[in-house]
Amino acid sequence: MTADPFLAAAIAEAQAGREEGGLPIGSVLVHRGAIIGRGHNRRVQRGSPILHGEMDALENAGRRPAGVYRQATLYTTLSPCAMCSGAILLYGIPRVVIGENRTFRGEEELLRGRGVQLDIVQDAACIRLMEEFIEQYPTLWNEDIGE
């Protein structure tokens, strides 16, 4: 079991996405010790090209002052792709906790190069969710990462 309650919340979001027939990727946005936005990949469920877990969490956080984002931490079960990394940079989110990057390595160097602190956990539950999904649904996975 994951000790970090915010990563655990992101994993719960990932599991919800999988139960809905989508990809098991979840995210939460945390400000001052409280979750202000949560989401999971809903590309399949909503027929959306952009609703990755991080984007869904940002959307569900609603409109916030810029200072809130600059003090927030984004927790995500999987290394952020180029689109999600762009949103992290756009809003000035200074820290991202990544559940795992073994199954997919996103734009980590871009984020680091722009001063974002990355904490990569290699959480067993995150890895297992993605490995099982990729094995069962390789075509859907490839679609999600643009291959």
mmCIF file of C-alpha atoms in Angstrom:
data_model
loop_
_atom_site.group_PDB
_atom_site.id
_atom_site.type_symbol
_atom_site.label_atom_id
_atom_site.label_comp_id
_atom_site.label_asym_id
_atom_site.label_seq_id
_atom_site.Cartn_x
_atom_site.Cartn_y
_atom_site.Cartn_z
ATOM 1 C CA MET A 1 0.000 0.000 0.000
ATOM 2 C CA THR A 2 1.194 3.491 -0.822
ATOM 3 C CA ALA A 3 2.168 5.503 2.260
ATOM 4 C CA ASP A 4 1.732 8.951 0.687
ATOM 5 C CA PRO A 5 -1.968 9.867 0.899
ATOM 6 C CA PHE A 6 -1.799 12.134 -2.143
ATOM 7 C CA LEU A 7 -0.179 9.491 -4.336
ATOM 8 C CA ALA A 8 -2.773 7.045 -2.986
ATOM 9 C CA ALA A 9 -5.491 9.472 -4.129
ATOM 10 C CA ALA A 10 -3.909 9.630 -7.596
ATOM 11 C CA ILE A 11 -3.823 5.807 -7.701
ATOM 12 C CA ALA A 12 -7.512 5.696 -6.717
ATOM 13 C CA GLU A 13 -8.213 8.014 -9.647
ATOM 14 C CA ALA A 14 -6.214 5.728 -11.960
ATOM 15 C CA GLN A 15 -8.221 2.723 -10.777
ATOM 16 C CA ALA A 16 -11.465 4.635 -11.372
ATOM 17 C CA GLY A 17 -10.361 5.368 -14.925
ATOM 18 C CA ARG A 18 -9.624 1.702 -15.531
ATOM 19 C CA GLU A 19 -12.988 0.650 -14.069
ATOM 20 C CA GLU A 20 -14.699 3.081 -16.473
ATOM 21 C CA GLY A 21 -12.998 1.394 -19.427
ATOM 22 C CA GLY A 22 -10.264 3.992 -19.823
ATOM 23 C CA LEU A 23 -6.568 4.194 -19.141
ATOM 24 C CA PRO A 24 -5.329 3.737 -15.558
ATOM 25 C CA ILE A 25 -3.632 7.086 -15.101
ATOM 26 C CA GLY A 26 -4.643 9.399 -12.271
ATOM 27 C CA SER A 27 -3.584 12.704 -10.831
ATOM 28 C CA VAL A 28 -4.291 15.107 -7.991
ATOM 29 C CA LEU A 29 -3.335 18.748 -7.535
ATOM 30 C CA VAL A 30 -2.398 19.652 -3.954
ATOM 31 C CA HIS A 31 -2.188 23.125 -2.441
ATOM 32 C CA ARG A 32 -1.236 23.732 1.185
ATOM 33 C CA GLY A 33 -1.816 20.136 2.173
ATOM 34 C CA ALA A 34 -5.247 19.746 0.545
ATOM 35 C CA ILE A 35 -6.380 18.251 -2.744
ATOM 36 C CA ILE A 36 -7.890 21.025 -4.853
ATOM 37 C CA GLY A 37 -8.300 19.017 -8.056
ATOM 38 C CA ARG A 38 -8.410 15.355 -8.955
ATOM 39 C CA GLY A 39 -8.816 13.526 -12.210
ATOM 40 C CA HIS A 40 -8.011 10.559 -14.362
ATOM 41 C CA ASN A 41 -7.465 9.849 -18.010
ATOM 42 C CA ARG A 42 -10.883 10.155 -19.691
ATOM 43 C CA ARG A 43 -9.898 10.070 -23.346
ATOM 44 C CA VAL A 44 -11.902 6.916 -23.988
ATOM 45 C CA GLN A 45 -14.852 7.757 -21.759
ATOM 46 C CA ARG A 46 -15.347 11.249 -23.184
ATOM 47 C CA GLY A 47 -13.896 10.781 -26.657
ATOM 48 C CA SER A 48 -11.449 13.557 -25.806
ATOM 49 C CA PRO A 49 -8.012 14.056 -27.317
ATOM 50 C CA ILE A 50 -6.750 15.998 -24.275
ATOM 51 C CA LEU A 51 -8.240 14.580 -21.082
ATOM 52 C CA HIS A 52 -5.144 12.961 -19.670
ATOM 53 C CA GLY A 53 -5.104 12.496 -15.890
ATOM 54 C CA GLU A 54 -3.127 15.667 -15.232
ATOM 55 C CA MET A 55 -5.316 17.755 -17.535
ATOM 56 C CA ASP A 56 -8.466 16.372 -15.889
ATOM 57 C CA ALA A 57 -7.129 17.240 -12.420
ATOM 58 C CA LEU A 58 -6.332 20.783 -13.549
ATOM 59 C CA GLU A 59 -9.773 21.123 -15.129
ATOM 60 C CA ASN A 60 -11.452 19.858 -11.983
ATOM 61 C CA ALA A 61 -9.430 22.262 -9.822
ATOM 62 C CA GLY A 62 -11.252 25.053 -11.580
ATOM 63 C CA ARG A 63 -10.042 28.552 -12.182
ATOM 64 C CA ARG A 64 -7.456 29.540 -9.552
ATOM 65 C CA PRO A 65 -5.173 32.524 -8.996
ATOM 66 C CA ALA A 66 -1.700 32.068 -10.484
ATOM 67 C CA GLY A 67 -0.179 32.029 -7.002
ATOM 68 C CA VAL A 68 -2.066 28.864 -6.116
ATOM 69 C CA TYR A 69 -0.464 26.946 -8.984
ATOM 70 C CA ARG A 70 2.957 28.327 -8.067
ATOM 71 C CA GLN A 71 2.581 26.811 -4.595
ATOM 72 C CA ALA A 72 1.025 23.518 -5.684
ATOM 73 C CA THR A 73 2.309 19.995 -6.148
ATOM 74 C CA LEU A 74 0.937 17.756 -8.877
ATOM 75 C CA TYR A 75 0.841 14.039 -8.104
ATOM 76 C CA THR A 76 0.534 11.753 -11.095
ATOM 77 C CA THR A 77 0.724 7.992 -11.434
ATOM 78 C CA LEU A 78 2.731 8.176 -14.674
ATOM 79 C CA SER A 79 5.461 10.424 -16.033
ATOM 80 C CA PRO A 80 3.796 13.429 -17.745
ATOM 81 C CA CYS A 81 3.628 13.552 -21.542
ATOM 82 C CA ALA A 82 4.522 16.648 -23.585
ATOM 83 C CA MET A 83 0.992 18.093 -23.372
ATOM 84 C CA CYS A 84 0.707 17.669 -19.606
ATOM 85 C CA SER A 85 4.263 18.916 -19.082
ATOM 86 C CA GLY A 86 3.350 22.021 -21.065
ATOM 87 C CA ALA A 87 0.422 22.666 -18.734
ATOM 88 C CA ILE A 88 2.699 22.186 -15.703
ATOM 89 C CA LEU A 89 5.084 24.780 -17.130
ATOM 90 C CA LEU A 90 2.308 27.145 -18.220
ATOM 91 C CA TYR A 91 0.865 27.323 -14.720
ATOM 92 C CA GLY A 92 4.222 27.333 -12.957
ATOM 93 C CA ILE A 93 3.642 24.228 -10.862
ATOM 94 C CA PRO A 94 6.997 23.851 -9.079
ATOM 95 C CA ARG A 95 6.857 20.202 -8.008
ATOM 96 C CA VAL A 96 5.585 16.971 -9.554
ATOM 97 C CA VAL A 97 5.486 13.623 -7.768
ATOM 98 C CA ILE A 98 5.562 10.832 -10.356
ATOM 99 C CA GLY A 99 4.285 7.393 -9.392
ATOM 100 C CA GLU A 100 6.398 5.669 -12.010
ATOM 101 C CA ASN A 101 8.346 6.218 -15.220
ATOM 102 C CA ARG A 102 9.322 2.653 -16.117
ATOM 103 C CA THR A 103 6.478 2.053 -18.564
ATOM 104 C CA PHE A 104 6.619 5.569 -20.029
ATOM 105 C CA ARG A 105 9.161 8.334 -19.671
ATOM 106 C CA GLY A 106 7.555 11.671 -20.383
ATOM 107 C CA GLU A 107 9.107 15.090 -20.688
ATOM 108 C CA GLU A 108 11.099 14.878 -17.477
ATOM 109 C CA GLU A 109 14.196 16.573 -18.853
ATOM 110 C CA LEU A 110 12.108 19.490 -20.136
ATOM 111 C CA LEU A 111 10.511 19.895 -16.724
ATOM 112 C CA ARG A 112 13.818 19.635 -14.858
ATOM 113 C CA GLY A 113 15.416 22.045 -17.299
ATOM 114 C CA ARG A 114 12.748 24.606 -16.459
ATOM 115 C CA GLY A 115 13.278 24.211 -12.718
ATOM 116 C CA VAL A 116 10.461 21.819 -11.821
ATOM 117 C CA GLN A 117 11.308 19.481 -8.947
ATOM 118 C CA LEU A 118 10.510 15.877 -9.888
ATOM 119 C CA ASP A 119 10.152 13.160 -7.278
ATOM 120 C CA ILE A 120 9.966 9.760 -8.976
ATOM 121 C CA VAL A 121 8.617 7.113 -6.618
ATOM 122 C CA GLN A 122 8.546 3.888 -8.736
ATOM 123 C CA ASP A 123 5.442 2.819 -6.817
ATOM 124 C CA ALA A 124 4.614 -0.873 -7.305
ATOM 125 C CA ALA A 125 0.865 -0.244 -7.674
ATOM 126 C CA CYS A 126 1.431 2.367 -10.387
ATOM 127 C CA ILE A 127 3.790 0.083 -12.285
ATOM 128 C CA ARG A 128 1.425 -2.878 -12.017
ATOM 129 C CA LEU A 129 -1.583 -0.865 -13.246
ATOM 130 C CA MET A 130 0.281 0.278 -16.351
ATOM 131 C CA GLU A 131 2.017 -3.003 -17.146
ATOM 132 C CA GLU A 132 -1.270 -4.907 -16.975
ATOM 133 C CA PHE A 133 -3.064 -2.303 -19.078
ATOM 134 C CA ILE A 134 -0.343 -2.133 -21.741
ATOM 135 C CA GLU A 135 -0.312 -5.927 -22.001
ATOM 136 C CA GLN A 136 -4.098 -6.153 -22.336
ATOM 137 C CA TYR A 137 -4.692 -3.082 -24.532
ATOM 138 C CA PRO A 138 -1.540 -2.251 -26.514
ATOM 139 C CA THR A 139 -3.438 -0.512 -29.326
ATOM 140 C CA LEU A 140 -5.273 1.797 -26.941
ATOM 141 C CA TRP A 141 -2.045 2.535 -25.097
ATOM 142 C CA ASN A 142 -0.232 3.386 -28.324
ATOM 143 C CA GLU A 143 -3.092 5.683 -29.314
ATOM 144 C CA ASP A 144 -2.835 7.491 -25.990
ATOM 145 C CA ILE A 145 0.896 8.170 -26.371
ATOM 146 C CA GLY A 146 0.588 9.144 -30.029
ATOM 147 C CA GLU A 147 2.090 6.101 -31.722
#
